[in-house]
Amino acid sequence: MENELKQAMLEKDGERRDALRLILSSLRSAEKELQRPLSDDEELQVLQRERKRRHEAAEAFRSGGREEQAAGEERELAVLEEFMPAPLSEEELEEIIDDAIAEVGATSLRDLGRVMADVMPQVAGRADGSEVSQLVKEKLA
């Protein structure tokens, strides 16, 4: 990410530079908080949190009629997405969910928590939790 920041500075790409600085700042802040370097999983968690913030901010700006600010958040989101793992296809996600349902022996919505506990670590950063939850609910209903 440091190299991408340098490249953006050389190319005088202000928007990209600023987005990368914000992301790096969040990662450094998390490292300071933990007082040690972040593991890959912890880095991913920080990036997921930042992605969620950008998404929510864009929605809030848009609902408030502030299209320009919403677009700015979405541009930052696009830069952030470059550093996230590739999202799972719906087929891949369904396969993981089906495997988890079979593994925990889930038969009804009462087993939702157990299935989600099995699925979420496998899809970390590659699928939205609410989407996963919705698919699990549909399969258990």
Short mmCIF file of N, CA and C in Angstrom, two decimals:
data_model
loop_
_atom_site.label_atom_id
_atom_site.label_comp_id
_atom_site.label_asym_id
_atom_site.label_seq_id
_atom_site.Cartn_x
_atom_site.Cartn_y
_atom_site.Cartn_z
N MET A 1 0.83 -1.18 0.00
CA MET A 1 0.00 0.00 0.00
C MET A 1 0.88 1.26 0.00
N GLU A 2 2.03 1.16 0.65
CA GLU A 2 2.96 2.29 0.68
C GLU A 2 3.41 2.64 -0.75
N ASN A 3 3.67 1.60 -1.54
CA ASN A 3 4.11 1.84 -2.92
C ASN A 3 3.01 2.50 -3.74
N GLU A 4 1.77 2.09 -3.53
CA GLU A 4 0.65 2.69 -4.24
C GLU A 4 0.52 4.16 -3.87
N LEU A 5 0.77 4.48 -2.59
CA LEU A 5 0.71 5.88 -2.14
C LEU A 5 1.79 6.70 -2.84
N LYS A 6 3.00 6.16 -2.89
CA LYS A 6 4.09 6.88 -3.57
C LYS A 6 3.74 7.10 -5.04
N GLN A 7 3.19 6.05 -5.68
CA GLN A 7 2.83 6.15 -7.09
C GLN A 7 1.76 7.22 -7.30
N ALA A 8 0.77 7.26 -6.42
CA ALA A 8 -0.30 8.27 -6.53
C ALA A 8 0.28 9.67 -6.36
N MET A 9 1.27 9.81 -5.47
CA MET A 9 1.90 11.12 -5.28
C MET A 9 2.67 11.53 -6.52
N LEU A 10 3.39 10.57 -7.11
CA LEU A 10 4.15 10.87 -8.32
C LEU A 10 3.23 11.25 -9.48
N GLU A 11 2.09 10.58 -9.55
CA GLU A 11 1.13 10.84 -10.64
C GLU A 11 0.23 12.04 -10.34
N LYS A 12 0.43 12.65 -9.17
CA LYS A 12 -0.37 13.80 -8.73
C LYS A 12 -1.87 13.48 -8.73
N ASP A 13 -2.17 12.25 -8.30
CA ASP A 13 -3.56 11.79 -8.19
C ASP A 13 -4.00 12.05 -6.74
N GLY A 14 -4.51 13.25 -6.51
CA GLY A 14 -4.86 13.70 -5.16
C GLY A 14 -5.91 12.85 -4.47
N GLU A 15 -6.94 12.48 -5.20
CA GLU A 15 -8.02 11.68 -4.60
C GLU A 15 -7.50 10.33 -4.13
N ARG A 16 -6.76 9.66 -4.99
CA ARG A 16 -6.21 8.35 -4.65
C ARG A 16 -5.22 8.47 -3.50
N ARG A 17 -4.38 9.48 -3.56
CA ARG A 17 -3.40 9.71 -2.50
C ARG A 17 -4.10 9.88 -1.15
N ASP A 18 -5.13 10.72 -1.13
CA ASP A 18 -5.84 10.98 0.13
C ASP A 18 -6.54 9.73 0.65
N ALA A 19 -7.13 8.96 -0.25
CA ALA A 19 -7.81 7.73 0.16
C ALA A 19 -6.81 6.74 0.74
N LEU A 20 -5.66 6.60 0.09
CA LEU A 20 -4.62 5.69 0.59
C LEU A 20 -4.08 6.15 1.94
N ARG A 21 -3.94 7.45 2.11
CA ARG A 21 -3.47 7.97 3.39
C ARG A 21 -4.47 7.64 4.51
N LEU A 22 -5.76 7.78 4.22
CA LEU A 22 -6.77 7.46 5.23
C LEU A 22 -6.73 5.98 5.61
N ILE A 23 -6.59 5.13 4.61
CA ILE A 23 -6.53 3.69 4.86
C ILE A 23 -5.30 3.35 5.70
N LEU A 24 -4.14 3.88 5.29
CA LEU A 24 -2.90 3.61 6.03
C LEU A 24 -2.99 4.15 7.45
N SER A 25 -3.62 5.29 7.61
CA SER A 25 -3.80 5.87 8.94
C SER A 25 -4.63 4.95 9.83
N SER A 26 -5.68 4.37 9.28
CA SER A 26 -6.53 3.44 10.04
C SER A 26 -5.73 2.21 10.45
N LEU A 27 -4.92 1.70 9.53
CA LEU A 27 -4.09 0.52 9.84
C LEU A 27 -3.06 0.83 10.92
N ARG A 28 -2.42 2.00 10.81
CA ARG A 28 -1.42 2.38 11.82
C ARG A 28 -2.06 2.60 13.18
N SER A 29 -3.25 3.18 13.17
CA SER A 29 -3.97 3.41 14.41
C SER A 29 -4.29 2.08 15.11
N ALA A 30 -4.70 1.10 14.34
CA ALA A 30 -5.00 -0.22 14.89
C ALA A 30 -3.73 -0.86 15.45
N GLU A 31 -2.61 -0.68 14.75
CA GLU A 31 -1.34 -1.22 15.24
C GLU A 31 -0.94 -0.57 16.56
N LYS A 32 -1.13 0.75 16.65
CA LYS A 32 -0.79 1.45 17.89
C LYS A 32 -1.66 0.94 19.03
N GLU A 33 -2.93 0.75 18.74
CA GLU A 33 -3.87 0.27 19.75
C GLU A 33 -3.43 -1.10 20.29
N LEU A 34 -3.01 -1.97 19.40
CA LEU A 34 -2.60 -3.32 19.80
C LEU A 34 -1.15 -3.37 20.27
N GLN A 35 -0.40 -2.32 19.97
CA GLN A 35 1.02 -2.21 20.31
C GLN A 35 1.85 -3.34 19.70
N ARG A 36 1.48 -3.71 18.47
CA ARG A 36 2.24 -4.72 17.73
C ARG A 36 1.76 -4.67 16.27
N PRO A 37 2.54 -5.25 15.36
CA PRO A 37 2.09 -5.29 13.95
C PRO A 37 0.80 -6.12 13.82
N LEU A 38 -0.01 -5.75 12.86
CA LEU A 38 -1.27 -6.46 12.63
C LEU A 38 -1.03 -7.75 11.87
N SER A 39 -1.80 -8.77 12.22
CA SER A 39 -1.79 -10.01 11.43
C SER A 39 -2.61 -9.75 10.17
N ASP A 40 -2.55 -10.66 9.23
CA ASP A 40 -3.34 -10.51 8.00
C ASP A 40 -4.83 -10.43 8.31
N ASP A 41 -5.30 -11.26 9.24
CA ASP A 41 -6.72 -11.25 9.61
C ASP A 41 -7.11 -9.92 10.24
N GLU A 42 -6.24 -9.39 11.10
CA GLU A 42 -6.53 -8.11 11.75
C GLU A 42 -6.54 -6.98 10.73
N GLU A 43 -5.62 -7.03 9.78
CA GLU A 43 -5.58 -6.03 8.72
C GLU A 43 -6.89 -6.08 7.92
N LEU A 44 -7.33 -7.28 7.61
CA LEU A 44 -8.58 -7.46 6.88
C LEU A 44 -9.75 -6.89 7.66
N GLN A 45 -9.77 -7.10 8.98
CA GLN A 45 -10.85 -6.56 9.81
C GLN A 45 -10.87 -5.04 9.76
N VAL A 46 -9.70 -4.40 9.79
CA VAL A 46 -9.63 -2.94 9.70
C VAL A 46 -10.16 -2.49 8.35
N LEU A 47 -9.75 -3.17 7.28
CA LEU A 47 -10.22 -2.80 5.94
C LEU A 47 -11.73 -3.00 5.81
N GLN A 48 -12.26 -4.07 6.40
CA GLN A 48 -13.70 -4.30 6.36
C GLN A 48 -14.44 -3.19 7.10
N ARG A 49 -13.91 -2.80 8.25
CA ARG A 49 -14.54 -1.73 9.03
C ARG A 49 -14.54 -0.43 8.23
N GLU A 50 -13.43 -0.13 7.57
CA GLU A 50 -13.34 1.08 6.77
C GLU A 50 -14.29 1.02 5.57
N ARG A 51 -14.39 -0.17 4.96
CA ARG A 51 -15.31 -0.33 3.83
C ARG A 51 -16.73 -0.06 4.28
N LYS A 52 -17.11 -0.60 5.43
CA LYS A 52 -18.46 -0.41 5.95
C LYS A 52 -18.71 1.08 6.24
N ARG A 53 -17.73 1.76 6.82
CA ARG A 53 -17.88 3.19 7.11
C ARG A 53 -18.11 3.99 5.83
N ARG A 54 -17.32 3.70 4.81
CA ARG A 54 -17.47 4.43 3.53
C ARG A 54 -18.84 4.18 2.91
N HIS A 55 -19.26 2.92 2.96
CA HIS A 55 -20.55 2.55 2.38
C HIS A 55 -21.68 3.28 3.12
N GLU A 56 -21.65 3.26 4.45
CA GLU A 56 -22.69 3.91 5.24
C GLU A 56 -22.67 5.43 5.05
N ALA A 57 -21.47 6.01 4.98
CA ALA A 57 -21.35 7.45 4.78
C ALA A 57 -21.92 7.85 3.42
N ALA A 58 -21.63 7.06 2.39
CA ALA A 58 -22.15 7.36 1.05
C ALA A 58 -23.68 7.32 1.06
N GLU A 59 -24.25 6.30 1.72
CA GLU A 59 -25.71 6.20 1.81
C GLU A 59 -26.29 7.39 2.55
N ALA A 60 -25.65 7.78 3.66
CA ALA A 60 -26.14 8.90 4.46
C ALA A 60 -26.08 10.21 3.65
N PHE A 61 -24.98 10.44 2.96
CA PHE A 61 -24.86 11.65 2.14
C PHE A 61 -25.91 11.65 1.04
N ARG A 62 -26.09 10.50 0.40
CA ARG A 62 -27.05 10.41 -0.70
C ARG A 62 -28.47 10.67 -0.20
N SER A 63 -28.82 10.09 0.94
CA SER A 63 -30.18 10.29 1.46
C SER A 63 -30.38 11.73 1.91
N GLY A 64 -29.28 12.43 2.21
CA GLY A 64 -29.37 13.83 2.59
C GLY A 64 -29.25 14.76 1.40
N GLY A 65 -29.23 14.21 0.19
CA GLY A 65 -29.17 15.04 -1.01
C GLY A 65 -27.79 15.61 -1.29
N ARG A 66 -26.77 15.01 -0.72
CA ARG A 66 -25.40 15.51 -0.91
C ARG A 66 -24.64 14.55 -1.81
N GLU A 67 -25.00 14.57 -3.07
CA GLU A 67 -24.48 13.63 -4.06
C GLU A 67 -22.97 13.73 -4.22
N GLU A 68 -22.42 14.94 -4.18
CA GLU A 68 -20.98 15.12 -4.38
C GLU A 68 -20.18 14.42 -3.27
N GLN A 69 -20.63 14.57 -2.02
CA GLN A 69 -19.93 13.91 -0.91
C GLN A 69 -20.10 12.40 -0.99
N ALA A 70 -21.28 11.94 -1.41
CA ALA A 70 -21.52 10.50 -1.56
C ALA A 70 -20.57 9.93 -2.62
N ALA A 71 -20.41 10.64 -3.72
CA ALA A 71 -19.51 10.20 -4.78
C ALA A 71 -18.07 10.14 -4.27
N GLY A 72 -17.69 11.09 -3.43
CA GLY A 72 -16.34 11.10 -2.85
C GLY A 72 -16.11 9.86 -1.99
N GLU A 73 -17.10 9.51 -1.18
CA GLU A 73 -17.00 8.31 -0.34
C GLU A 73 -16.89 7.06 -1.21
N GLU A 74 -17.64 7.03 -2.30
CA GLU A 74 -17.60 5.87 -3.19
C GLU A 74 -16.27 5.75 -3.91
N ARG A 75 -15.63 6.89 -4.22
CA ARG A 75 -14.30 6.84 -4.83
C ARG A 75 -13.29 6.27 -3.84
N GLU A 76 -13.40 6.69 -2.56
CA GLU A 76 -12.52 6.13 -1.53
C GLU A 76 -12.78 4.63 -1.38
N LEU A 77 -14.05 4.25 -1.45
CA LEU A 77 -14.44 2.85 -1.34
C LEU A 77 -13.80 2.03 -2.47
N ALA A 78 -13.78 2.59 -3.66
CA ALA A 78 -13.20 1.89 -4.82
C ALA A 78 -11.70 1.64 -4.59
N VAL A 79 -11.00 2.62 -4.02
CA VAL A 79 -9.57 2.44 -3.74
C VAL A 79 -9.41 1.37 -2.68
N LEU A 80 -10.23 1.41 -1.66
CA LEU A 80 -10.17 0.43 -0.57
C LEU A 80 -10.42 -0.99 -1.07
N GLU A 81 -11.37 -1.13 -1.99
CA GLU A 81 -11.72 -2.45 -2.53
C GLU A 81 -10.54 -3.13 -3.21
N GLU A 82 -9.59 -2.34 -3.72
CA GLU A 82 -8.42 -2.91 -4.39
C GLU A 82 -7.60 -3.79 -3.45
N PHE A 83 -7.69 -3.53 -2.16
CA PHE A 83 -6.87 -4.23 -1.18
C PHE A 83 -7.64 -5.33 -0.45
N MET A 84 -8.89 -5.52 -0.84
CA MET A 84 -9.73 -6.54 -0.23
C MET A 84 -9.64 -7.81 -1.08
N PRO A 85 -9.85 -8.98 -0.45
CA PRO A 85 -9.88 -10.21 -1.25
C PRO A 85 -11.06 -10.19 -2.23
N ALA A 86 -10.93 -10.92 -3.31
CA ALA A 86 -12.00 -10.96 -4.32
C ALA A 86 -13.27 -11.52 -3.68
N PRO A 87 -14.42 -10.90 -3.96
CA PRO A 87 -15.67 -11.39 -3.37
C PRO A 87 -16.02 -12.78 -3.91
N LEU A 88 -16.74 -13.53 -3.09
CA LEU A 88 -17.20 -14.85 -3.49
C LEU A 88 -18.38 -14.73 -4.44
N SER A 89 -18.47 -15.64 -5.38
CA SER A 89 -19.65 -15.67 -6.23
C SER A 89 -20.80 -16.24 -5.41
N GLU A 90 -22.00 -16.05 -5.87
CA GLU A 90 -23.15 -16.57 -5.13
C GLU A 90 -23.09 -18.10 -5.03
N GLU A 91 -22.61 -18.75 -6.10
CA GLU A 91 -22.50 -20.20 -6.10
C GLU A 91 -21.49 -20.67 -5.04
N GLU A 92 -20.33 -19.99 -4.98
CA GLU A 92 -19.32 -20.35 -3.98
C GLU A 92 -19.87 -20.16 -2.57
N LEU A 93 -20.57 -19.06 -2.37
CA LEU A 93 -21.14 -18.76 -1.06
C LEU A 93 -22.18 -19.80 -0.67
N GLU A 94 -23.03 -20.17 -1.61
CA GLU A 94 -24.05 -21.17 -1.32
C GLU A 94 -23.42 -22.52 -0.99
N GLU A 95 -22.34 -22.86 -1.66
CA GLU A 95 -21.65 -24.13 -1.40
C GLU A 95 -21.08 -24.14 0.03
N ILE A 96 -20.47 -23.02 0.44
CA ILE A 96 -19.93 -22.91 1.80
C ILE A 96 -21.05 -23.03 2.82
N ILE A 97 -22.18 -22.37 2.55
CA ILE A 97 -23.33 -22.41 3.47
C ILE A 97 -23.89 -23.83 3.55
N ASP A 98 -24.07 -24.47 2.39
CA ASP A 98 -24.59 -25.85 2.38
C ASP A 98 -23.68 -26.79 3.18
N ASP A 99 -22.37 -26.64 3.00
CA ASP A 99 -21.41 -27.46 3.74
C ASP A 99 -21.55 -27.22 5.25
N ALA A 100 -21.69 -25.95 5.62
CA ALA A 100 -21.80 -25.61 7.05
C ALA A 100 -23.09 -26.17 7.64
N ILE A 101 -24.18 -26.08 6.90
CA ILE A 101 -25.47 -26.62 7.37
C ILE A 101 -25.34 -28.12 7.60
N ALA A 102 -24.71 -28.81 6.66
CA ALA A 102 -24.53 -30.26 6.79
C ALA A 102 -23.60 -30.58 7.97
N GLU A 103 -22.55 -29.78 8.11
CA GLU A 103 -21.56 -30.05 9.15
C GLU A 103 -22.13 -29.90 10.56
N VAL A 104 -22.96 -28.86 10.77
CA VAL A 104 -23.52 -28.65 12.12
C VAL A 104 -24.85 -29.37 12.30
N GLY A 105 -25.36 -29.98 11.24
CA GLY A 105 -26.62 -30.71 11.32
C GLY A 105 -27.81 -29.78 11.54
N ALA A 106 -27.76 -28.59 10.94
CA ALA A 106 -28.82 -27.60 11.11
C ALA A 106 -30.09 -28.04 10.41
N THR A 107 -31.22 -27.86 11.10
CA THR A 107 -32.50 -28.26 10.52
C THR A 107 -33.54 -27.13 10.55
N SER A 108 -33.31 -26.10 11.35
CA SER A 108 -34.29 -25.02 11.43
C SER A 108 -33.58 -23.69 11.72
N LEU A 109 -34.37 -22.62 11.76
CA LEU A 109 -33.82 -21.30 12.03
C LEU A 109 -33.17 -21.21 13.41
N ARG A 110 -33.52 -22.11 14.31
CA ARG A 110 -32.89 -22.11 15.63
C ARG A 110 -31.39 -22.38 15.53
N ASP A 111 -30.97 -22.99 14.43
CA ASP A 111 -29.56 -23.32 14.23
C ASP A 111 -28.80 -22.21 13.49
N LEU A 112 -29.45 -21.09 13.26
CA LEU A 112 -28.85 -19.99 12.51
C LEU A 112 -27.50 -19.58 13.09
N GLY A 113 -27.44 -19.38 14.39
CA GLY A 113 -26.20 -18.93 15.03
C GLY A 113 -25.05 -19.89 14.83
N ARG A 114 -25.33 -21.18 14.94
CA ARG A 114 -24.28 -22.19 14.77
C ARG A 114 -23.77 -22.21 13.33
N VAL A 115 -24.69 -22.08 12.38
CA VAL A 115 -24.30 -22.07 10.97
C VAL A 115 -23.47 -20.82 10.66
N MET A 116 -23.95 -19.66 11.16
CA MET A 116 -23.23 -18.41 10.91
C MET A 116 -21.83 -18.45 11.53
N ALA A 117 -21.71 -19.04 12.71
CA ALA A 117 -20.41 -19.15 13.38
C ALA A 117 -19.45 -20.00 12.55
N ASP A 118 -19.97 -20.95 11.82
CA ASP A 118 -19.14 -21.80 10.97
C ASP A 118 -18.80 -21.11 9.64
N VAL A 119 -19.77 -20.37 9.09
CA VAL A 119 -19.61 -19.76 7.77
C VAL A 119 -18.75 -18.50 7.79
N MET A 120 -18.99 -17.60 8.74
CA MET A 120 -18.35 -16.28 8.69
C MET A 120 -16.82 -16.32 8.66
N PRO A 121 -16.15 -17.16 9.45
CA PRO A 121 -14.68 -17.18 9.34
C PRO A 121 -14.20 -17.61 7.95
N GLN A 122 -14.99 -18.42 7.27
CA GLN A 122 -14.61 -18.90 5.94
C GLN A 122 -14.78 -17.83 4.86
N VAL A 123 -15.68 -16.90 5.08
CA VAL A 123 -15.97 -15.89 4.06
C VAL A 123 -15.49 -14.50 4.44
N ALA A 124 -14.72 -14.40 5.51
CA ALA A 124 -14.27 -13.11 6.03
C ALA A 124 -13.72 -12.22 4.92
N GLY A 125 -14.32 -11.05 4.80
CA GLY A 125 -13.87 -10.07 3.83
C GLY A 125 -14.28 -10.35 2.40
N ARG A 126 -14.92 -11.48 2.16
CA ARG A 126 -15.26 -11.85 0.79
C ARG A 126 -16.76 -11.89 0.56
N ALA A 127 -17.54 -11.68 1.63
CA ALA A 127 -19.00 -11.65 1.50
C ALA A 127 -19.56 -10.78 2.62
N ASP A 128 -20.65 -10.10 2.33
CA ASP A 128 -21.30 -9.24 3.31
C ASP A 128 -22.08 -10.10 4.31
N GLY A 129 -21.92 -9.81 5.58
CA GLY A 129 -22.56 -10.59 6.63
C GLY A 129 -24.07 -10.64 6.51
N SER A 130 -24.69 -9.53 6.13
CA SER A 130 -26.15 -9.51 6.01
C SER A 130 -26.61 -10.38 4.84
N GLU A 131 -25.82 -10.41 3.76
CA GLU A 131 -26.14 -11.26 2.62
C GLU A 131 -26.02 -12.74 3.01
N VAL A 132 -24.96 -13.05 3.76
CA VAL A 132 -24.76 -14.42 4.23
C VAL A 132 -25.92 -14.83 5.12
N SER A 133 -26.27 -13.97 6.06
CA SER A 133 -27.36 -14.27 6.99
C SER A 133 -28.66 -14.52 6.24
N GLN A 134 -28.94 -13.70 5.24
CA GLN A 134 -30.17 -13.85 4.46
C GLN A 134 -30.20 -15.20 3.74
N LEU A 135 -29.08 -15.57 3.14
CA LEU A 135 -29.01 -16.86 2.44
C LEU A 135 -29.17 -18.03 3.40
N VAL A 136 -28.55 -17.94 4.58
CA VAL A 136 -28.66 -19.01 5.56
C VAL A 136 -30.12 -19.14 6.00
N LYS A 137 -30.77 -18.00 6.27
CA LYS A 137 -32.17 -18.01 6.69
C LYS A 137 -33.05 -18.67 5.63
N GLU A 138 -32.82 -18.34 4.36
CA GLU A 138 -33.61 -18.92 3.28
C GLU A 138 -33.43 -20.43 3.23
N LYS A 139 -32.20 -20.89 3.43
CA LYS A 139 -31.93 -22.31 3.36
C LYS A 139 -32.47 -23.08 4.57
N LEU A 140 -32.58 -22.42 5.71
CA LEU A 140 -33.07 -23.07 6.92
C LEU A 140 -34.58 -22.96 7.08
N ALA A 141 -35.19 -22.07 6.32
CA ALA A 141 -36.65 -21.85 6.48
C ALA A 141 -37.45 -23.02 5.97
#
